[in-house]
Amino acid sequence: MEHEDRIALFLDYENLALGARDHRGGGAFDFRPIADALAERGRVVVRRAYADWSYFDEDRRMLTRSHVELIEIPQRMGASRKNAADIKMAVDAIELAFERDYISTFVICSGDSDFTPLVHKLRELNKRVIGVGVEGSTSALLPPACDEFLYYDRLEGVDIPPVRARHARPVRQTGPDQRPTEPEQQREPEVEEPPVGEEPGRDVDALAVQVAQTVAGLQGSASGEVTASRLKRTLLRKDPTFSESDYGFRTFGELLRHLAEHNVVDLAEGPAKGDPEVSLPEHGDREVAFGLLRGVVGDLGSAGNPVALSGLKNQLRRVRPDFSEKKLGYRSFLQFCKAAATSGAVDLRWSPEADDYLLTTSS
């Protein structure tokens, strides 16, 4: 119990409910998927939702069954209901941050960028902040400010909205034997809708590059081993919306095992069970890539002439189309070539005359 995160949940309910209605085919907002997602992250000790509840009579029953405290923000003549709810919610969150030291995580359920200063202040007070919002109505400013951001649409248990079918306009006939007029003949081609529930697949190769770069950065900038949990926290700091489920993996461990099978990372037993140590392969693909570079440089400079760095990467890809220095943990092709030179695979020097780096095969 001592190591569980204590979570305080604050819902800008009007923002969530209207966002779900407007961007999810008119569907009703369901609180249960949010509650389930937070249960996996810690113990929720405070649940508050802010709205003028006369507009959400049915929702009140649903939230009450989930033990959410309803904070009434009535609409008054000449006042802005939205601003009143936002201010009340921000004041309560800051007050709770000072009064309840045991609360380690604050969850702000809203896509409104007006809450960005609140998120910054809570993090300044050493609180972890998770944001939750409907994807279509969430400001681009809010997710990067949070430690983690969950899109409501992607949570387990959220129903997929139906795709509205397009109907072709009926062709008007002026008589049994008459053809339609010219404008009616030139009908726009129908756009084929994707099947319900299908989304464009996430690029696992791009994810492999991101993971390899992150592991390389952690190994180079910090002491101690890089564990899976530490890697996941770092990926979330880089992209608070990151989720391995978006790439088809059930758990982060399953994702790491997939990358290990493809020689992107190495896994070893870590300090805690279920939290393996992650590192970049010392040999294997990296040595093969150095050999590939040496072979291409040798072929291009067969008469003893040096080969310019510019355009060399394209030559490597002609031999091996899937080549990517970023999969090996290098941030640039130049960094990869410098590592190859350090290993003795090639010689690398700067040429002021050519205004470029020149490579030759080492003798």
XYZ file of C-alpha atoms in Angstrom:
363
model
C 0.000 0.000 0.000
C 2.848 2.408 0.813
C 4.106 2.379 -2.767
C 0.711 2.937 -4.424
C 0.110 6.267 -6.117
C -2.713 8.245 -4.508
C -4.731 9.889 -7.257
C -7.018 12.920 -7.240
C -9.402 13.037 -10.197
C -10.920 16.291 -11.491
C -13.405 16.223 -14.378
C -14.316 19.255 -16.459
C -17.484 17.400 -17.273
C -18.991 19.745 -19.819
C -15.812 19.633 -21.905
C -15.752 15.822 -21.886
C -19.461 15.252 -22.460
C -19.780 17.762 -25.297
C -16.491 16.574 -26.820
C -17.760 12.986 -26.846
C -21.079 14.040 -28.348
C -19.610 16.282 -31.059
C -16.635 14.146 -32.091
C -17.872 10.617 -31.480
C -21.030 10.442 -33.558
C -23.329 11.798 -30.856
C -22.493 9.010 -28.410
C -22.855 9.447 -24.677
C -19.844 9.856 -22.415
C -18.997 6.821 -20.259
C -16.934 7.322 -17.107
C -16.156 3.632 -16.567
C -13.191 3.369 -19.025
C -11.483 6.307 -17.272
C -12.018 4.722 -13.852
C -10.572 1.424 -15.096
C -7.509 3.115 -16.636
C -6.783 4.983 -13.398
C -7.266 1.852 -11.277
C -4.286 0.394 -13.129
C -2.177 3.416 -12.163
C -2.965 3.759 -8.467
C -5.598 4.310 -5.802
C -8.114 7.054 -6.598
C -8.890 8.841 -3.325
C -10.644 11.945 -4.698
C -13.205 12.047 -7.526
C -14.832 15.360 -8.389
C -16.776 16.472 -11.464
C -17.712 20.091 -12.225
C -20.734 21.177 -14.282
C -24.167 22.763 -14.231
C -25.859 19.434 -13.576
C -29.275 20.615 -14.727
C -27.894 20.043 -18.241
C -26.666 16.511 -17.488
C -29.448 14.875 -15.518
C -28.889 11.316 -16.804
C -25.118 11.589 -16.351
C -25.535 12.439 -12.676
C -26.821 8.951 -11.929
C -23.946 7.322 -13.818
C -21.321 9.370 -11.964
C -22.975 8.900 -8.577
C -22.853 5.127 -9.014
C -19.101 5.525 -9.603
C -18.743 7.502 -6.338
C -17.909 10.803 -8.044
C -18.582 13.949 -6.028
C -20.668 16.329 -8.125
C -19.715 20.005 -7.794
C -22.579 22.225 -8.903
C -21.678 25.251 -11.017
C -25.068 26.868 -11.733
C -25.473 29.194 -14.699
C -26.134 32.729 -13.536
C -27.337 35.688 -15.516
C -24.425 37.619 -16.985
C -21.835 35.019 -15.936
C -19.871 32.487 -17.917
C -20.625 28.964 -16.738
C -17.491 27.627 -18.470
C -15.088 30.070 -16.783
C -16.747 29.555 -13.374
C -16.276 25.775 -13.590
C -12.666 26.104 -14.780
C -11.705 28.503 -11.976
C -13.421 26.443 -9.265
C -11.727 23.262 -10.484
C -8.268 24.913 -10.606
C -8.672 26.426 -7.122
C -9.756 23.085 -5.639
C -6.848 21.240 -7.269
C -4.232 23.676 -5.944
C -5.833 23.672 -2.490
C -5.731 19.869 -2.410
C -2.079 19.839 -3.553
C -1.112 21.854 -0.466
C -3.459 20.193 2.044
C -2.977 16.519 1.069
C 0.713 15.693 0.830
C -0.045 12.012 0.309
C -1.709 12.695 -3.064
C 1.026 12.104 -5.634
C -0.921 12.213 -8.905
C -3.525 14.636 -10.231
C -5.744 13.666 -13.167
C -7.188 16.592 -15.133
C -9.985 15.379 -17.398
C -10.361 18.107 -19.988
C -9.064 19.019 -23.415
C -9.129 22.748 -22.663
C -5.768 24.528 -23.007
C -6.865 26.899 -20.208
C -5.783 24.184 -17.758
C -2.176 24.242 -18.991
C -1.040 26.731 -16.271
C -2.672 24.492 -13.636
C -0.734 21.499 -14.973
C 2.532 23.479 -14.858
C 1.873 24.582 -11.268
C 1.024 21.057 -10.069
C 4.215 19.692 -11.614
C 6.134 22.545 -9.983
C 4.710 21.265 -6.679
C 6.231 17.831 -7.472
C 2.924 16.253 -8.437
C 2.539 13.883 -11.357
C -0.159 15.035 -13.776
C -2.182 12.826 -16.105
C -4.471 14.446 -18.644
C -7.559 12.875 -20.199
C -9.421 14.311 -23.177
C -11.472 13.508 -26.244
C -9.069 13.380 -29.172
C -11.057 15.610 -31.520
C -11.642 18.370 -28.955
C -8.303 18.416 -27.112
C -6.038 21.429 -27.588
C -2.579 20.648 -28.956
C -1.091 22.670 -26.068
C -2.341 20.484 -23.231
C -0.883 16.957 -23.813
C 2.801 18.038 -23.949
C 2.397 19.808 -20.590
C 1.343 16.594 -18.802
C 3.433 13.672 -17.579
C 1.018 11.360 -19.368
C -2.008 12.055 -21.539
C -4.770 9.548 -22.239
C -7.110 10.038 -25.155
C -10.572 8.954 -24.078
C -11.251 7.523 -27.553
C -8.396 5.002 -27.199
C -9.232 3.701 -23.722
C -10.217 0.083 -23.286
C -13.996 -0.218 -23.112
C -14.863 2.895 -25.128
C -17.283 1.984 -27.906
C -16.188 2.727 -31.462
C -18.529 5.316 -33.023
C -20.452 4.160 -36.100
C -19.287 5.429 -39.477
C -21.944 7.472 -41.186
C -22.675 5.938 -44.569
C -22.726 8.185 -47.579
C -25.749 7.943 -49.826
C -25.557 8.716 -53.529
C -27.919 11.389 -54.750
C -30.835 9.949 -56.740
C -30.646 10.630 -60.465
C -33.588 12.641 -61.654
C -35.314 11.349 -64.770
C -37.493 13.642 -66.872
C -39.003 10.774 -68.796
C -38.796 7.013 -69.232
C -36.445 7.222 -72.222
C -34.574 10.392 -71.408
C -31.028 10.424 -70.105
C -29.987 12.597 -67.169
C -28.630 16.018 -67.954
C -24.874 16.583 -68.221
C -24.350 17.914 -64.663
C -26.155 14.857 -63.294
C -23.934 12.522 -65.301
C -20.772 14.032 -63.832
C -21.237 12.685 -60.357
C -18.374 12.868 -57.916
C -16.750 9.486 -57.239
C -17.675 8.084 -53.870
C -14.893 7.966 -51.299
C -14.525 4.517 -49.844
C -14.899 4.659 -46.082
C -12.593 2.546 -43.920
C -14.259 -0.405 -42.172
C -15.725 0.372 -38.789
C -13.126 0.072 -36.004
C -10.080 0.188 -38.252
C -7.458 2.871 -37.834
C -4.322 3.523 -39.838
C -1.610 1.250 -38.462
C 1.092 2.831 -36.362
C 4.616 2.566 -37.750
C 6.444 0.012 -35.598
C 9.692 0.827 -37.417
C 9.375 4.457 -36.320
C 8.725 3.232 -32.786
C 11.858 1.061 -32.948
C 13.856 4.142 -33.921
C 12.370 6.118 -31.027
C 13.104 3.359 -28.495
C 16.680 2.869 -29.742
C 17.391 6.616 -29.590
C 15.929 6.840 -26.096
C 17.973 3.909 -24.805
C 21.119 5.393 -26.364
C 20.401 8.754 -24.736
C 19.805 7.197 -21.315
C 22.971 5.127 -21.556
C 25.023 8.155 -22.528
C 23.606 10.763 -20.165
C 22.865 8.938 -16.910
C 24.479 6.428 -14.608
C 23.020 3.064 -13.772
C 21.196 0.504 -15.835
C 18.277 1.357 -18.109
C 15.300 -0.662 -16.900
C 12.042 -1.177 -18.761
C 10.119 0.958 -16.263
C 12.623 3.789 -16.576
C 12.483 3.553 -20.373
C 8.672 3.708 -20.330
C 8.725 6.815 -18.096
C 11.206 8.494 -20.452
C 9.095 7.690 -23.516
C 6.083 9.210 -21.762
C 8.095 12.341 -20.959
C 8.945 12.651 -24.648
C 5.390 11.941 -25.787
C 2.730 11.930 -23.049
C 0.265 10.301 -25.480
C 2.514 7.257 -26.022
C 0.843 3.888 -25.528
C 2.150 0.518 -26.673
C -1.430 -0.586 -27.346
C -1.552 1.862 -30.271
C 1.051 -0.359 -31.971
C -0.787 -3.607 -31.288
C 1.014 -4.701 -28.098
C -0.831 -5.615 -24.917
C 1.990 -4.661 -22.555
C 5.231 -2.708 -22.673
C 7.111 -5.945 -21.954
C 5.574 -7.532 -25.042
C 6.755 -4.552 -27.111
C 10.304 -4.894 -25.747
C 10.361 -8.630 -26.504
C 9.308 -7.867 -30.079
C 12.118 -5.327 -30.452
C 14.602 -7.773 -28.907
C 13.593 -10.435 -31.440
C 14.405 -7.939 -34.207
C 17.771 -7.087 -32.606
C 16.812 -3.481 -31.850
C 17.475 -3.885 -28.105
C 18.921 -6.494 -25.754
C 17.043 -7.608 -22.631
C 18.676 -8.918 -19.483
C 17.514 -9.680 -15.954
C 16.944 -6.439 -14.081
C 17.043 -5.478 -10.393
C 13.363 -6.365 -9.950
C 11.255 -9.201 -11.276
C 9.324 -8.173 -14.356
C 11.497 -5.085 -14.917
C 14.293 -6.210 -17.277
C 17.392 -4.210 -18.108
C 17.334 -2.759 -21.632
C 20.447 -2.023 -23.693
C 21.485 -1.633 -27.297
C 23.136 -4.618 -28.982
C 26.903 -4.317 -28.802
C 27.375 -6.499 -31.852
C 25.085 -8.078 -34.419
C 23.355 -5.470 -36.561
C 25.805 -2.746 -35.613
C 28.821 -4.716 -36.792
C 26.935 -5.732 -39.919
C 26.131 -2.067 -40.587
C 29.792 -1.092 -40.122
C 30.734 -3.830 -42.590
C 28.126 -2.556 -45.028
C 29.559 0.965 -44.783
C 33.081 -0.296 -45.312
C 32.019 -2.326 -48.350
C 30.175 0.553 -50.006
C 33.036 2.996 -49.354
C 35.480 0.446 -50.771
C 33.392 -0.023 -53.923
C 32.839 3.692 -54.525
C 36.478 4.556 -53.860
C 37.973 1.522 -55.606
C 40.729 3.619 -57.211
C 41.844 4.881 -53.800
C 39.724 8.023 -54.019
C 37.936 9.183 -50.860
C 34.137 9.122 -50.746
C 32.163 12.175 -49.624
C 29.721 11.802 -46.764
C 27.017 13.647 -48.722
C 24.913 11.139 -50.618
C 26.612 8.142 -49.011
C 23.546 7.138 -47.041
C 21.560 6.784 -50.270
C 24.264 4.480 -51.621
C 23.957 2.290 -48.521
C 20.202 2.100 -48.981
C 20.631 0.907 -52.555
C 22.473 -2.092 -51.158
C 20.285 -2.480 -48.054
C 16.929 -0.626 -48.382
C 16.035 -1.088 -44.701
C 19.212 0.588 -43.424
C 18.613 3.146 -40.669
C 21.301 4.458 -38.367
C 18.580 5.518 -35.926
C 17.555 1.899 -35.348
C 21.092 1.365 -34.080
C 20.772 4.241 -31.621
C 22.580 6.965 -33.600
C 20.948 10.341 -33.923
C 22.527 11.142 -37.297
C 24.346 9.443 -40.155
C 27.474 11.424 -39.271
C 27.391 10.034 -35.717
C 27.099 6.523 -37.172
C 30.108 7.132 -39.456
C 32.143 8.471 -36.546
C 31.377 5.306 -34.577
C 32.403 3.204 -37.573
C 35.666 5.172 -37.752
C 36.258 4.636 -34.032
C 35.790 0.886 -34.503
C 38.327 0.912 -37.355
C 35.877 0.034 -40.129
C 36.640 3.232 -42.083
C 38.761 6.374 -41.898
C 36.910 9.666 -41.569
C 38.346 13.188 -41.931
C 37.086 16.686 -42.623
C 38.186 18.275 -45.910
C 38.038 22.088 -46.090
C 38.538 21.886 -49.864
C 35.561 19.622 -50.373
C 33.631 21.272 -47.508
C 32.558 17.771 -46.476
C 33.660 14.716 -44.541
C 35.614 12.196 -46.620
C 35.709 8.455 -45.977
C 38.189 5.799 -47.027
C 38.581 2.172 -46.069
C 41.110 1.810 -43.282
C 44.343 0.074 -44.224
